[in-house]
mmCIF file of C-alpha atoms and ligand atoms in Angstrom:
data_model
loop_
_atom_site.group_PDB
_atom_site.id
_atom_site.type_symbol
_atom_site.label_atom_id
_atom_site.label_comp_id
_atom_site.label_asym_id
_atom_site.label_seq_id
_atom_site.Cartn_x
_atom_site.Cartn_y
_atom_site.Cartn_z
ATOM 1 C CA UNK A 1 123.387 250.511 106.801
ATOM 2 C CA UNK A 2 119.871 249.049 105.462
ATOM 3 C CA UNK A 3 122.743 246.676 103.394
ATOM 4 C CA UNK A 4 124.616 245.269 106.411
ATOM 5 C CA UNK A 5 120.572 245.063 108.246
ATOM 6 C CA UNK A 6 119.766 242.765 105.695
ATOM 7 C CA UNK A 7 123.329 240.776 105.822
ATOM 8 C CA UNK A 8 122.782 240.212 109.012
ATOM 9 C CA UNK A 9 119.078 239.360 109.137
ATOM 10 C CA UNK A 10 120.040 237.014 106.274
ATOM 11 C CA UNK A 11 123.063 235.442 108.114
ATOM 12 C CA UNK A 12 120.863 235.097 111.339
ATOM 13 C CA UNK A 13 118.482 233.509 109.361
ATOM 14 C CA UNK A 14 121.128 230.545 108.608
ATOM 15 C CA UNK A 15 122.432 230.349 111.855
ATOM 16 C CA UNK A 16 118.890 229.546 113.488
ATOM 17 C CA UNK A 17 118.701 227.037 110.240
ATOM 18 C CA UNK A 18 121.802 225.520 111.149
ATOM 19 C CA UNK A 19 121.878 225.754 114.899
ATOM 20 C CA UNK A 20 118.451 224.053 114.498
ATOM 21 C CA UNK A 21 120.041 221.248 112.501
ATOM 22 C CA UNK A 22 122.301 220.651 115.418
ATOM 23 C CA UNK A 23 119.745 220.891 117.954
ATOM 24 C CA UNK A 24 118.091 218.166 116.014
ATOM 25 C CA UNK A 25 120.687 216.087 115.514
ATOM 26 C CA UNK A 26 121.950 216.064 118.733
ATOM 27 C CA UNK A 27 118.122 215.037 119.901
ATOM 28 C CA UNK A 28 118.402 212.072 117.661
ATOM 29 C CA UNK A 29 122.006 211.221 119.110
ATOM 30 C CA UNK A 30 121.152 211.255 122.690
ATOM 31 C CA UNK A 31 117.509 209.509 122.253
ATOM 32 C CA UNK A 32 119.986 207.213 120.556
ATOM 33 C CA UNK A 33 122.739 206.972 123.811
ATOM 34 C CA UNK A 34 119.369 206.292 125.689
ATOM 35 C CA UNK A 35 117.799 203.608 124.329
ATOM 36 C CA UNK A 36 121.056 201.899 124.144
ATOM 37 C CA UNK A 37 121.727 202.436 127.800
ATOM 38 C CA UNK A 38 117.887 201.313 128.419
ATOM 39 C CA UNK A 39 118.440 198.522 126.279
ATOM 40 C CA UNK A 40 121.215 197.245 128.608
ATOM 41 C CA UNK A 41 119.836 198.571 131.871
ATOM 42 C CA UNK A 42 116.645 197.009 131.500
ATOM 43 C CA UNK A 43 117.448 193.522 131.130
ATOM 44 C CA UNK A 44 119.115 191.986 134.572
ATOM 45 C CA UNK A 45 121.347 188.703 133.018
ATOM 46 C CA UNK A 46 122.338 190.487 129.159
ATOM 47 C CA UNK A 47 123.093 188.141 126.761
ATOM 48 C CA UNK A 48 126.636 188.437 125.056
ATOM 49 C CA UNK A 49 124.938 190.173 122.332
ATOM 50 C CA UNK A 50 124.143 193.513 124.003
ATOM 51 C CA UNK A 51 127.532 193.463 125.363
ATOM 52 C CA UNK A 52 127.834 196.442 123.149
ATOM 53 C CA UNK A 53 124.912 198.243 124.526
ATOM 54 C CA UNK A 54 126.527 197.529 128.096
ATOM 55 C CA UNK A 55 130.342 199.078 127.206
ATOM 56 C CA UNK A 56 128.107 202.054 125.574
ATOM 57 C CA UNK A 57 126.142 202.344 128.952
ATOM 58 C CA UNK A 58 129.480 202.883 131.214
ATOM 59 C CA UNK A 59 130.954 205.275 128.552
ATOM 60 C CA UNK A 60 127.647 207.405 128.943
ATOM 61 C CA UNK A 61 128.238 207.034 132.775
ATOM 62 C CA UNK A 62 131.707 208.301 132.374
ATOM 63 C CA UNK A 63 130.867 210.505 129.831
ATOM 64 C CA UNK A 64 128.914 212.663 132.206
ATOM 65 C CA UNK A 65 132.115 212.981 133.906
ATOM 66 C CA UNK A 66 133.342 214.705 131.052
ATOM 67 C CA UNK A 67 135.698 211.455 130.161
ATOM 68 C CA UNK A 68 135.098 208.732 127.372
ATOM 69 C CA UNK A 69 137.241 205.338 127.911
ATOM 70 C CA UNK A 70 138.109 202.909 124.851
ATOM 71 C CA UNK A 71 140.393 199.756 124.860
ATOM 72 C CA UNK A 72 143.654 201.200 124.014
ATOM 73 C CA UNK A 73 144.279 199.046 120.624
ATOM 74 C CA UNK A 74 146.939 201.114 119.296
ATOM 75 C CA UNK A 75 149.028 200.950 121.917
ATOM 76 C CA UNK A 76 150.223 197.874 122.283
ATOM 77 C CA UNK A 77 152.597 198.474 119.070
ATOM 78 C CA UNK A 78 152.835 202.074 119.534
ATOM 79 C CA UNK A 79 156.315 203.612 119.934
ATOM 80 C CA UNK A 80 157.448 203.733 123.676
ATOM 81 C CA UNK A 81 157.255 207.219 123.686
ATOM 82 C CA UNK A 82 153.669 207.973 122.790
ATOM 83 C CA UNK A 83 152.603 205.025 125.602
ATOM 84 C CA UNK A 84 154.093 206.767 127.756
ATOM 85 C CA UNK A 85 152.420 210.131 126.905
ATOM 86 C CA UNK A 86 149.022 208.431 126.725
ATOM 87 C CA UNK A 87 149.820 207.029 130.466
ATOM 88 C CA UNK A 88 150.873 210.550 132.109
ATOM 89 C CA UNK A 89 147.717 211.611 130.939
ATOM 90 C CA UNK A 90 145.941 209.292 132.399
ATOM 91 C CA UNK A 91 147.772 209.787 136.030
ATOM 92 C CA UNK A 92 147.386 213.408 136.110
ATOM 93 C CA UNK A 93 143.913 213.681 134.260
ATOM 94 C CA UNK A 94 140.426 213.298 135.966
ATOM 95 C CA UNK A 95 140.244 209.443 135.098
ATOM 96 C CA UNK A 96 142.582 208.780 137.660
ATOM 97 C CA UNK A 97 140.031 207.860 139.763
ATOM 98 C CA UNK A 98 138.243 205.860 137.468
ATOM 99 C CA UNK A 99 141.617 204.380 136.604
ATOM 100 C CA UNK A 100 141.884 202.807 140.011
ATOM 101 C CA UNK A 101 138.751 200.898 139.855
ATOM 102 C CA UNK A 102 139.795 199.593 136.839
ATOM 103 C CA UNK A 103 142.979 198.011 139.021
ATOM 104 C CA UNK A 104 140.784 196.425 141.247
ATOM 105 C CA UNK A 105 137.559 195.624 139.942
ATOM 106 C CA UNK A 106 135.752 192.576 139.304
ATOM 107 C CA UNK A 107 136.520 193.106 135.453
ATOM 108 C CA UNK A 108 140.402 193.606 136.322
ATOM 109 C CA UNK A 109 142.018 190.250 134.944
ATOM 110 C CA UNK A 110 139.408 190.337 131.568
ATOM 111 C CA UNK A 111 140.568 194.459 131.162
ATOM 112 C CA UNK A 112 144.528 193.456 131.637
ATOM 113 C CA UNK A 113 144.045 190.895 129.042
ATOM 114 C CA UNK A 114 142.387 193.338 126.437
ATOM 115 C CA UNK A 115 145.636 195.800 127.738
ATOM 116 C CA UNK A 116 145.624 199.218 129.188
ATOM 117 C CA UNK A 117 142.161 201.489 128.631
ATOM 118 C CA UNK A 118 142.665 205.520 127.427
ATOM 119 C CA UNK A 119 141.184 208.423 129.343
ATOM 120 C CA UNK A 120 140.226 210.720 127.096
ATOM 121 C CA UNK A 121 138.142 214.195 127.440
ATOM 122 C CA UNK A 122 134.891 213.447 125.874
ATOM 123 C CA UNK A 123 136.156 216.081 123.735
ATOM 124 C CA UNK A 124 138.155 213.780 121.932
ATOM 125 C CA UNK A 125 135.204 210.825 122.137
ATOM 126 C CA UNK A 126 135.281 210.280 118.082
ATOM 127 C CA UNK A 127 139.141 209.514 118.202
ATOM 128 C CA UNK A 128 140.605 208.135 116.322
ATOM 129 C CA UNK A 129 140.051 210.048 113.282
ATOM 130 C CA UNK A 130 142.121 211.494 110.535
ATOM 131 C CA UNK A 131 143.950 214.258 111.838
ATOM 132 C CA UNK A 132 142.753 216.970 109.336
ATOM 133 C CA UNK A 133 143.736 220.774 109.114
ATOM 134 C CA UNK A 134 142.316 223.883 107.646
ATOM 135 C CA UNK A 135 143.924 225.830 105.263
ATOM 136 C CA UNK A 136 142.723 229.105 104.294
ATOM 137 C CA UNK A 137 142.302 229.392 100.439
ATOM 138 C CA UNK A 138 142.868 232.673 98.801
ATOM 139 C CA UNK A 139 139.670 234.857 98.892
ATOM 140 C CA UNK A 140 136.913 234.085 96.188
ATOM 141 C CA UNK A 141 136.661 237.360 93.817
ATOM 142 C CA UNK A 142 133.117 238.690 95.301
ATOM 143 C CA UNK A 143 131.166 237.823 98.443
ATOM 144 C CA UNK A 144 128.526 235.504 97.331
ATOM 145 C CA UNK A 145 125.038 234.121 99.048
ATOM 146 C CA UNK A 146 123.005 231.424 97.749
ATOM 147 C CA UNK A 147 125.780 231.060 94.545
ATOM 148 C CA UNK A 148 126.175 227.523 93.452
ATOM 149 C CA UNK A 149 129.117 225.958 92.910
ATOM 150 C CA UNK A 150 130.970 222.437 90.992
ATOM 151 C CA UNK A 151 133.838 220.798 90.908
ATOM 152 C CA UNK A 152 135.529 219.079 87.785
ATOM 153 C CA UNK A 153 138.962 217.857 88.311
ATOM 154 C CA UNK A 154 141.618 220.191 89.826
ATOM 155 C CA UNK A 155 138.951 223.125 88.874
ATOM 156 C CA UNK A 156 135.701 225.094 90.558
ATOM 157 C CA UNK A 157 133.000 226.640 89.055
ATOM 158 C CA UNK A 158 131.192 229.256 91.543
ATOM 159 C CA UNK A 159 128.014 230.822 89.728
ATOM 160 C CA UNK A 160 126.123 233.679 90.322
ATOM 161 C CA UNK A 161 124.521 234.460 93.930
ATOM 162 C CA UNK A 162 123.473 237.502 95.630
ATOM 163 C CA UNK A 163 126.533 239.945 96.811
ATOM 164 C CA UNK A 164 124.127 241.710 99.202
ATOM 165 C CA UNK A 165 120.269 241.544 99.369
ATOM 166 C CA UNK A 166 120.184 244.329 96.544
ATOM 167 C CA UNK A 167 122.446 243.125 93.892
ATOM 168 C CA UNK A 168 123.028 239.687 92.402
ATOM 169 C CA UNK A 169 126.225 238.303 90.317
ATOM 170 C CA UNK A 170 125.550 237.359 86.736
ATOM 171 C CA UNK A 171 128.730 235.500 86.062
ATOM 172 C CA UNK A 172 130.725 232.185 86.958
ATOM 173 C CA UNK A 173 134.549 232.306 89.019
ATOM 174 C CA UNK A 174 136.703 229.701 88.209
ATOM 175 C CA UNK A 175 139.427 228.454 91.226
ATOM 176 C CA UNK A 176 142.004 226.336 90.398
ATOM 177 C CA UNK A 177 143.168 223.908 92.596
ATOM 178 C CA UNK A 178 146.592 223.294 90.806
ATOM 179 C CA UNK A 179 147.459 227.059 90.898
ATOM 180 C CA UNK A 180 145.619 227.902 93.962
ATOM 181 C CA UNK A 181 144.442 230.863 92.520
ATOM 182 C CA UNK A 182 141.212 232.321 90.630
ATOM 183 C CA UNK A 183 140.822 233.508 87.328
ATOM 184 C CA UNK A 184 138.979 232.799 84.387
ATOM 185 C CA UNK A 185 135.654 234.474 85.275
ATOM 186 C CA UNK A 186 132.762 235.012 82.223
ATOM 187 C CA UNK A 187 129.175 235.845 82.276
ATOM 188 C CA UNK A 188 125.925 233.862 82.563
ATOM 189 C CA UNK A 189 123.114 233.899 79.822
ATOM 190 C CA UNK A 190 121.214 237.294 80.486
ATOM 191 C CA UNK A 191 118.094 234.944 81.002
ATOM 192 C CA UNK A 192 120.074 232.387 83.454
ATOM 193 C CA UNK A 193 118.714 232.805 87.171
ATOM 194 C CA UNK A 194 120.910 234.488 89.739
ATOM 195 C CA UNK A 195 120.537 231.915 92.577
ATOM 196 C CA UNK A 196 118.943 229.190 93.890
ATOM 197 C CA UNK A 197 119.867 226.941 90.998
ATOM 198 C CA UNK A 198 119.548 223.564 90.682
ATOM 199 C CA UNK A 199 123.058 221.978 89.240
ATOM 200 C CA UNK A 200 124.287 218.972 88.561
ATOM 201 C CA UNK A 201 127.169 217.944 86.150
ATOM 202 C CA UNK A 202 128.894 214.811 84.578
ATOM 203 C CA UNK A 203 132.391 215.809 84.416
ATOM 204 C CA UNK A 204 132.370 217.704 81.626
ATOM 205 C CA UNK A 205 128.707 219.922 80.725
ATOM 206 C CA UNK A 206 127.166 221.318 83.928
ATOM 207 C CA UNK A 207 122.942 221.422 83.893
ATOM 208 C CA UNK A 208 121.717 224.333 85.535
ATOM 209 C CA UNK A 209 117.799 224.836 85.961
ATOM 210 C CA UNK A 210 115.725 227.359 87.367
ATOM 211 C CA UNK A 211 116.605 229.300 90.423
ATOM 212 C CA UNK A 212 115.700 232.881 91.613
ATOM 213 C CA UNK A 213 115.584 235.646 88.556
ATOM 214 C CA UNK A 214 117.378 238.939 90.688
ATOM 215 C CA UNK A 215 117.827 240.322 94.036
ATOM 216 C CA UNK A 216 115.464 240.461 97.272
ATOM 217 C CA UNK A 217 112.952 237.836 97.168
ATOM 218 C CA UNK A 218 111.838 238.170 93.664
ATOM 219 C CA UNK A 219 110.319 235.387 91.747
ATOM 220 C CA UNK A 220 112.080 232.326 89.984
ATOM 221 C CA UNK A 221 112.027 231.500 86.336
ATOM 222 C CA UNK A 222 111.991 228.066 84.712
ATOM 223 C CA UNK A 223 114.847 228.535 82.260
ATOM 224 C CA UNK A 224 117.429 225.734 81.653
ATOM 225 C CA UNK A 225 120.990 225.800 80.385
ATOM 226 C CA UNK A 226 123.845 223.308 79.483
ATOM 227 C CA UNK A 227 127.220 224.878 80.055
ATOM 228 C CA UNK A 228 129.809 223.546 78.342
ATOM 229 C CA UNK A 229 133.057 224.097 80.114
ATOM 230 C CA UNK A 230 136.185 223.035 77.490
ATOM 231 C CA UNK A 231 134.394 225.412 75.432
ATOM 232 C CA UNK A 232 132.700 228.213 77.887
ATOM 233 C CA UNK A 233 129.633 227.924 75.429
ATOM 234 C CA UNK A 234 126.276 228.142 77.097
ATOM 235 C CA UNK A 235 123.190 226.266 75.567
ATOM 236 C CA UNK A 236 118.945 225.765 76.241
ATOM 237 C CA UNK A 237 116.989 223.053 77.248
ATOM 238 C CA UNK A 238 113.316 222.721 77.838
ATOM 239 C CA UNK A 239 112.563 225.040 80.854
ATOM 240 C CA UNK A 240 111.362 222.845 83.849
ATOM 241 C CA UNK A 241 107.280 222.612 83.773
ATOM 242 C CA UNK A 242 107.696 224.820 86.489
ATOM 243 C CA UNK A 243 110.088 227.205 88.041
ATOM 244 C CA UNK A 244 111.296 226.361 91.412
ATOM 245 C CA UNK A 245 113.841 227.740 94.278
ATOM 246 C CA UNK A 246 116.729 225.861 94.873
ATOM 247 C CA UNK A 247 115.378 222.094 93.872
ATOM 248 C CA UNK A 248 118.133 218.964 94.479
ATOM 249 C CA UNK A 249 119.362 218.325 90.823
ATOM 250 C CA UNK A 250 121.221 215.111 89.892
ATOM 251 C CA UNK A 251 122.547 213.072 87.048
ATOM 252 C CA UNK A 252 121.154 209.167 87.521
ATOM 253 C CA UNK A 253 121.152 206.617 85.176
ATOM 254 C CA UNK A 254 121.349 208.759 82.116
ATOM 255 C CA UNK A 255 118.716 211.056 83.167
ATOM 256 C CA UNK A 256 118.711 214.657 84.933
ATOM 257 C CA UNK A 257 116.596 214.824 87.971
ATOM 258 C CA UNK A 258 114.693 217.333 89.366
ATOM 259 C CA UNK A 259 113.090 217.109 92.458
ATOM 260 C CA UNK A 260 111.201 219.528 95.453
ATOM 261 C CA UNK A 261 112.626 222.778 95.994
ATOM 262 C CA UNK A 262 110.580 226.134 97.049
ATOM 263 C CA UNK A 263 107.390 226.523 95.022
ATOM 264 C CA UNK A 264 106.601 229.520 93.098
ATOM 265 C CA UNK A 265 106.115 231.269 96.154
ATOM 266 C CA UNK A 266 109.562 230.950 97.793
ATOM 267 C CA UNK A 267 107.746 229.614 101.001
ATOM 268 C CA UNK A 268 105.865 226.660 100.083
ATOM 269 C CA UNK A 269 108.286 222.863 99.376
ATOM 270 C CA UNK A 270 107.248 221.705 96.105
ATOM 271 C CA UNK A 271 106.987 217.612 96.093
ATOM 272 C CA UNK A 272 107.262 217.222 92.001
ATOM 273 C CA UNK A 273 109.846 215.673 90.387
ATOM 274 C CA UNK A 274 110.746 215.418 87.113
ATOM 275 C CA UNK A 275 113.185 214.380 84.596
ATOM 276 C CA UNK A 276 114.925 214.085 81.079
ATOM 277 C CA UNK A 277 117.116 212.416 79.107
ATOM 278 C CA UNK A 278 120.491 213.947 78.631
ATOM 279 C CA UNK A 279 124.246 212.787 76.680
ATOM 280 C CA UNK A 280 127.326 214.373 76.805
ATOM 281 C CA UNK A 281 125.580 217.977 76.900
ATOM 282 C CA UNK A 282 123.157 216.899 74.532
ATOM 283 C CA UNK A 283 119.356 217.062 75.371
ATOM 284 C CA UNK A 284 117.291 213.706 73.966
ATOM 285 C CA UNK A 285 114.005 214.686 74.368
ATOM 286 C CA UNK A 286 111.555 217.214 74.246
ATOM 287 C CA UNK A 287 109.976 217.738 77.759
ATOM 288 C CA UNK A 288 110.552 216.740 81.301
ATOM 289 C CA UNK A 289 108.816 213.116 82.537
ATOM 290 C CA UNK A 290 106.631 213.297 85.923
ATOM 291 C CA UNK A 291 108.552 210.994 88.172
ATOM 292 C CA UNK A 292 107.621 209.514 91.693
ATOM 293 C CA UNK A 293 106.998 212.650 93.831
ATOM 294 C CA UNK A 294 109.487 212.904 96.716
ATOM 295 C CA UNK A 295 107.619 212.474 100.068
ATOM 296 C CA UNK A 296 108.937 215.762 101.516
ATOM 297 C CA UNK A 297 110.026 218.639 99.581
ATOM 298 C CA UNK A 298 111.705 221.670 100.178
ATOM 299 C CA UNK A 299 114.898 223.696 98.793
ATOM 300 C CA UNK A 300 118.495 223.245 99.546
ATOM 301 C CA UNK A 301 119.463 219.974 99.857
ATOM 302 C CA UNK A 302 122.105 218.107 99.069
ATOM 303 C CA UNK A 303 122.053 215.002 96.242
ATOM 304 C CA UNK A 304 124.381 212.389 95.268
ATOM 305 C CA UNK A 305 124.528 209.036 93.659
ATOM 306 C CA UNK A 306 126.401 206.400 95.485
ATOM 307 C CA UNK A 307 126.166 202.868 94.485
ATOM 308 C CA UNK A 308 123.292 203.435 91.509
ATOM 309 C CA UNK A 309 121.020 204.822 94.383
ATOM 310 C CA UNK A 310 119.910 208.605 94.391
ATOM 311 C CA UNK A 311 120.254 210.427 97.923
ATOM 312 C CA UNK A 312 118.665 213.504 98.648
ATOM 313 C CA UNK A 313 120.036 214.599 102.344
ATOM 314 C CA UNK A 314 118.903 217.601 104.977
ATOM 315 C CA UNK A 315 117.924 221.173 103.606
ATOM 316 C CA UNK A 316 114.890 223.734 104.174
ATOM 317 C CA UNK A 317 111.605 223.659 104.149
ATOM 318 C CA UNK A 318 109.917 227.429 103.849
ATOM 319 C CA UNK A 319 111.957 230.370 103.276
ATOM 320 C CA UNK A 320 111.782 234.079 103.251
ATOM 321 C CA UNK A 321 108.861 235.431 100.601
ATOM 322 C CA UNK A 322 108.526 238.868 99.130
ATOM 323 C CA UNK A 323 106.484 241.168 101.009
ATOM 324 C CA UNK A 324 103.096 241.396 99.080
ATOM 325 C CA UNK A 325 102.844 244.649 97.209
ATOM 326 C CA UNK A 326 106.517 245.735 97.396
ATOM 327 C CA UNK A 327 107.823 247.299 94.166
ATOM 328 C CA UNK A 328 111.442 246.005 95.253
ATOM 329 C CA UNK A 329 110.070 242.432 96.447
ATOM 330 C CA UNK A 330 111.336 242.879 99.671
ATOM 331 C CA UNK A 331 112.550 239.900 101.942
ATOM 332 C CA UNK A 332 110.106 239.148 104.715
ATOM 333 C CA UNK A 333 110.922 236.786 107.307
ATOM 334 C CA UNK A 334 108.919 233.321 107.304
ATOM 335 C CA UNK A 335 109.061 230.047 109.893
ATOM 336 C CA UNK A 336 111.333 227.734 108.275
ATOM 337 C CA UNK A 337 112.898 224.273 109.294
ATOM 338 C CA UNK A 338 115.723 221.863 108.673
ATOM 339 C CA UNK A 339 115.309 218.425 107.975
ATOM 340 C CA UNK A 340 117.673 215.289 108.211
ATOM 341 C CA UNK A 341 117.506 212.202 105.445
ATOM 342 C CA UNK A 342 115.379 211.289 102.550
ATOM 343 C CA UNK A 343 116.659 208.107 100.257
ATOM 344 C CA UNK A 344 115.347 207.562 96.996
ATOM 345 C CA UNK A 345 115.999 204.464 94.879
HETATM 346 C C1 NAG B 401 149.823 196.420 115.198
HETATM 347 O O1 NAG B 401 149.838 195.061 115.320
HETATM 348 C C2 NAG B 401 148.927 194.369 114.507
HETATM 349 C C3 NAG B 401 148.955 192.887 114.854
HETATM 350 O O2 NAG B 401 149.951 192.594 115.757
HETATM 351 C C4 NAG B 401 149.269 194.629 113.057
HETATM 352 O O3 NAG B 401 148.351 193.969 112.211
HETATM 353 C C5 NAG B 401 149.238 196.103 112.803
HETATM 354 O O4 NAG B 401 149.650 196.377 111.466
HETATM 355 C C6 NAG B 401 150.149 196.839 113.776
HETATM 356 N N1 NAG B 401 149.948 198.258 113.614
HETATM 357 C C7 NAG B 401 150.981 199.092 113.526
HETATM 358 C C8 NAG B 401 150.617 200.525 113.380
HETATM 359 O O5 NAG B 401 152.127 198.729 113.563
HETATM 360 C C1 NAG B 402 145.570 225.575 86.426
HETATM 361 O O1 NAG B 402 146.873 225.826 86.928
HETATM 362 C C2 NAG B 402 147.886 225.019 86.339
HETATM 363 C C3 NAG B 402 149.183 225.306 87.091
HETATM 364 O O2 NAG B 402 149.494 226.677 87.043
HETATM 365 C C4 NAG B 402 147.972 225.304 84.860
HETATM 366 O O3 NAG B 402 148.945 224.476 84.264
HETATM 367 C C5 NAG B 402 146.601 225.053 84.219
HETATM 368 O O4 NAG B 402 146.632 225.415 82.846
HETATM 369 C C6 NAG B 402 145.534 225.837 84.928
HETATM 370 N N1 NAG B 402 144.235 225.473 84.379
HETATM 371 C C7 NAG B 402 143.421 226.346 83.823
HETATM 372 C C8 NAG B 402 142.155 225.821 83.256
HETATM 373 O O5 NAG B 402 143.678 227.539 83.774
#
């Protein structure tokens, strides 16, 4: 019972995280819609270049009719068949109405040059889009929380994580892609954090640093390891100058990076940032550099490298902390937030 409490207090924790994300970004969206439609609105003669604000103003009229309207490119080579669909829907849906002014308004002749428009439910506003499908993948070998995982080619590496709030994993599952099955599970180093690692990999050796050292909310440790997966052989580095939760780890420009995360105390974003110099699993010096601080910190994030520039997107900032003077650490509950973009160059 105390088990599935803490499950669930854990799994409500990341649905207020992530139903705050959405609250957020859907703020940003329709402060967005707005000043696009007051954009347009506001000026009486537009000029041809906010012609794009003004077809985004009468979608957000429609669209608070629950339909979104788009010039119907595909259709004028589309098979007779699917016009035809795209037509009956447009007869016997609630744009029928909206359909007729089309016919006769002012913008008639300009719309029956462009060709016929699509009523769509806003449902379907983002159309087109590739039409993707879930598949279910077998089941991973253990529940996990806060694991980490990596790809490398047509296989993925899930480490460690917390089965329940009681008991972490000490040990990596390997899926393969190809087979569509798991196998090929082995241990961590006894020393190697059980989650809230930092990871980051070049196709070949995957760097894992710090993370959280057992279950509950216990403490992290600054310990470092190269994993070496043609071989399965673990190895050290330098341990970070200091151990954090969770920070955004990425290979740039020959270096691994290291950057915010939770603080010592679980609770508090750490802004440091540090790196070294690593080849083909091979560490080249002896201790992390201080780099440029990043302006917010904060754990779980995700980072990337596109086009030589480092991105460091969304995440946490606070977490749960142990609850001081518990022998088993215990999780306590503590405010925390979601966040949306941070760039680095
Ligand atoms: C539709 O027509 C345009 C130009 O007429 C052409 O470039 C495009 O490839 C066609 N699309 C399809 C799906 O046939
Ligand atoms: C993954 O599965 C394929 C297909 O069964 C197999 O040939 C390959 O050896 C597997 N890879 C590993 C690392 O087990």
């Amino acid at each position: 019972m105390a088990r599935n409490a803490h499950k669930h207090a854990a799994s409500a924790t990341h649905w207020i995280a992530l139903a705050t994300c959405m609250a957020l970004l859907g703020a940003a969206l329709f402060v967005d819609f707005r000043w696009a439609y007051s954009s347009s609105s506001s000026s009486s003669s537009p000029p041809s270049a906010t012609s794009a604000f003004w077809s985004l103003a009468s979608n957000w009229a429609l669209e608070k009719s629950g339909i979104i309207v788009f010039p119907d490119l595909g259709s004028r080579n589309e098979s007779g068949d699917q016009l035809q669909e795209v037509r009956a829907q447009e007869d016997r849906g609630p744009g029928s109405d909206a359909k007729e002014k089309r016919d006769q308004g002012p913008d008639a002749k300009e719309k029956r040059d462009r060709g016929p428009d699509r009523f769509l439910s806003a449902t379907y506003a983002d159309l087109p889009a590739p039409d993707m499908k879930w598949e279910e993948m077998p089941p991973a070998p253990v529940p996990r929380l806060d694991g980490a995982a990596i790809q490398i080619d047509n296989l993925l590496y899930v480490f460690s994580g917390y089965r329940t709030l009681d008991h972490v994993h000490s040990h990596v599952d390997v899926f393969n892609f190809t087979s569509n099955t798991w196998g090929g599970r082995f241990d961590t180093p006894k020393d190697m954090a059980n989650s809230h690692l930092g990871m980051a990999t070049d196709g070949r050796y995957v760097y894992i640093v710090s993370g959280q050292y057992g279950p509950q909310c216990r403490g992290p440790v600054a310990h470092t390891f190269i994993l070496d997966t043609k071989t399965k052989k673990w190895d050290k580095m330098p341990p970070l100058p200091a151990p954090r939760y969770a920070p955004p780890t990425q290979l740039w420009r020959g270096r691994l990076h290291v950057m915010g995360g939770g603080k010592e105390n679980r609770h508090t974003p750490a802004l440091e940032h540090w790196s070294i110099a690593v080849k083909d699993g091979k560490v080249l010096e002896k201790e992390w550099r201080t780099e440029v601080p990043i302006p917010r910190g904060g754990p779980h994030r995700a980072c990337v490298v596109v086009d030589d520039k480092l991105y460091v997107i969304g995440g946490q900032e606070g977490d749960f902390m142990a609850k001081p003077g518990s022998p088993i650490f215990k999780c306590s509950r503590r405010h925390e937030v979601c966040r949306l973009v941070t760039i680095i160059e």
